[in-house]
Amino acid sequence: MKKTYDILVIGSGLGGLVSALILAKEGLKVCILEKNNQYGGNLQTFSRDKLIFDTGVHYLGGLSEGQNLHQFFFYLGIMDALELRKMDENGYDKITFGDDQTEYPHAQGSENFVKQLSKYFPEEKENIENYCEEVRRICSQFPRYNLVGENRYNEEILHLNTKRFIESLTSDKKLQSVLLGSNFLYAGDSEHIPFYVHALTVNSYIQSAYKCVNGGSQISKLLIRKLREHGAEVHKHTEVSAFIFNENNEIAGVKTEQGREYFAKKFISNIEIRSLIHIIGEERLKKSFLNRIMSWKPVSSCFSVYLVLKPHTIPDFNYNIYHYSNEEMVWNAYRYQKESWPETYMLSSTESKHNPGFAESLTAISYMDFEEVEEWKNTFNTVADEHERGAGYERFKLDKAEKMIDALEKKIPDLRKYIKKIYTSSPLSYRDYIGSFNGNMYGYRKNSENPLKTMVSPRTKIDNLFLTGQSVNMHGILGCTIGAFNTCAEIVGKELIDKRLKQFINEGKSGEEIQH
């Protein structure tokens, strides 16, 4: 018998899961289809040697009581069940350059941020204060950053350029580089990117910074548990291959690779926008829209090295290290010379459960262009669909891992002696598991010269198709969560979403307790 849902969500990344849960809480009949073996998109983790490794979510911000992500997650009913570890308050991120042994800290709390960084730049205290103030001002004007409020973007904010702003703030080149040091979080382009992207990204962490104990996949697991409590259906190994259109050019249903059909009144796409275009069929879309999407440039991909350590060898450090071969690299760190790779990396450690105080594993990530793995682009490999890419690819990964360890040994002497096992992931891994175009980390590059070019409305020209996820406006845990609320506001009305959130803020209750 034909089963029809109110809402069908394609893809189970964070944006899709949050959108689905918001609507399921409103009593709508929701179904989510995921092609992979694991739900969650960038929230996915993998297990090796009985240890958990994150693919995308290495830390979270804004999760202390009263802060925005805490409130959104509380509304969704998942906050209290999250297992979190607060990162080092006096330096959750530490920025380092070349052979300089100094670690410049980004601390939690604006006052503490200023206090800790001023120790290294005493003459610049006022400029650091101005930086924090401007970051907060930009964020406060962003739609839904404070849960409810203006729905419009402030044009002036969209055009503010990161490079120009940082240079106007201070002439100290070292401080400029330190303030931009965590730009790996938006793919390392501080020269062209709008300042709002920088501000939204770093402000959450300045508020508070946490690691997920046992990996970010706990977020997707908790969301799915809540979805099922609200009667939603969630299916994996279910890849959507085509839309079924009715005579009004609306979508009536979808067909899957497995030959099944699912019908619904409304559809939310949480998949890569180019994949969506392919499923819809280019002939159904306006040329101007297609040309605009196809002109977008994806942000860089990355290569990750996961090191399982011998016990009692390396002390755990409760912060991330962002390292650059020189200070100039921060402006566009994704542009690297192949011969000197890795010119920059992010390094984090996971504390051992059995030997507290020591690290059980290290994760190091650096930029990598998709063209470096181009020769294997026609191979595909996931847990659900395993294929070998061949000996050449394995050699390539091993060579890159060795280069990464060489770079890390400058920071951690004799590291090689302490390594038990090495695992890697390349742009192909990100492409195959996350479904992002060319394995990009955060969707598409934004530019302050033309900020609206890469902004898409959640509402599409097909009346009953809506968009969510990192390709729609803002990436990251907070960006995708805010995006999901905006998508749902298009479906059930901004007034209703605002009413729910206001009610929740005023009553200070968990979203579960708000009666419809």
PDB file of C-alpha atoms in Angstrom, residues 118 196 246 373:
ATOM      1  CA  SER A 118      47.330  40.409  26.190  1.00  0.00           C
ATOM      2  CA  TYR A 196      30.607  37.414   9.525  1.00  0.00           C
ATOM      3  CA  ASN A 246       3.047  15.305 -10.747  1.00  0.00           C
ATOM      4  CA  VAL A 373      43.574  12.123  -5.677  1.00  0.00           C
TER       5      VAL A 373
END
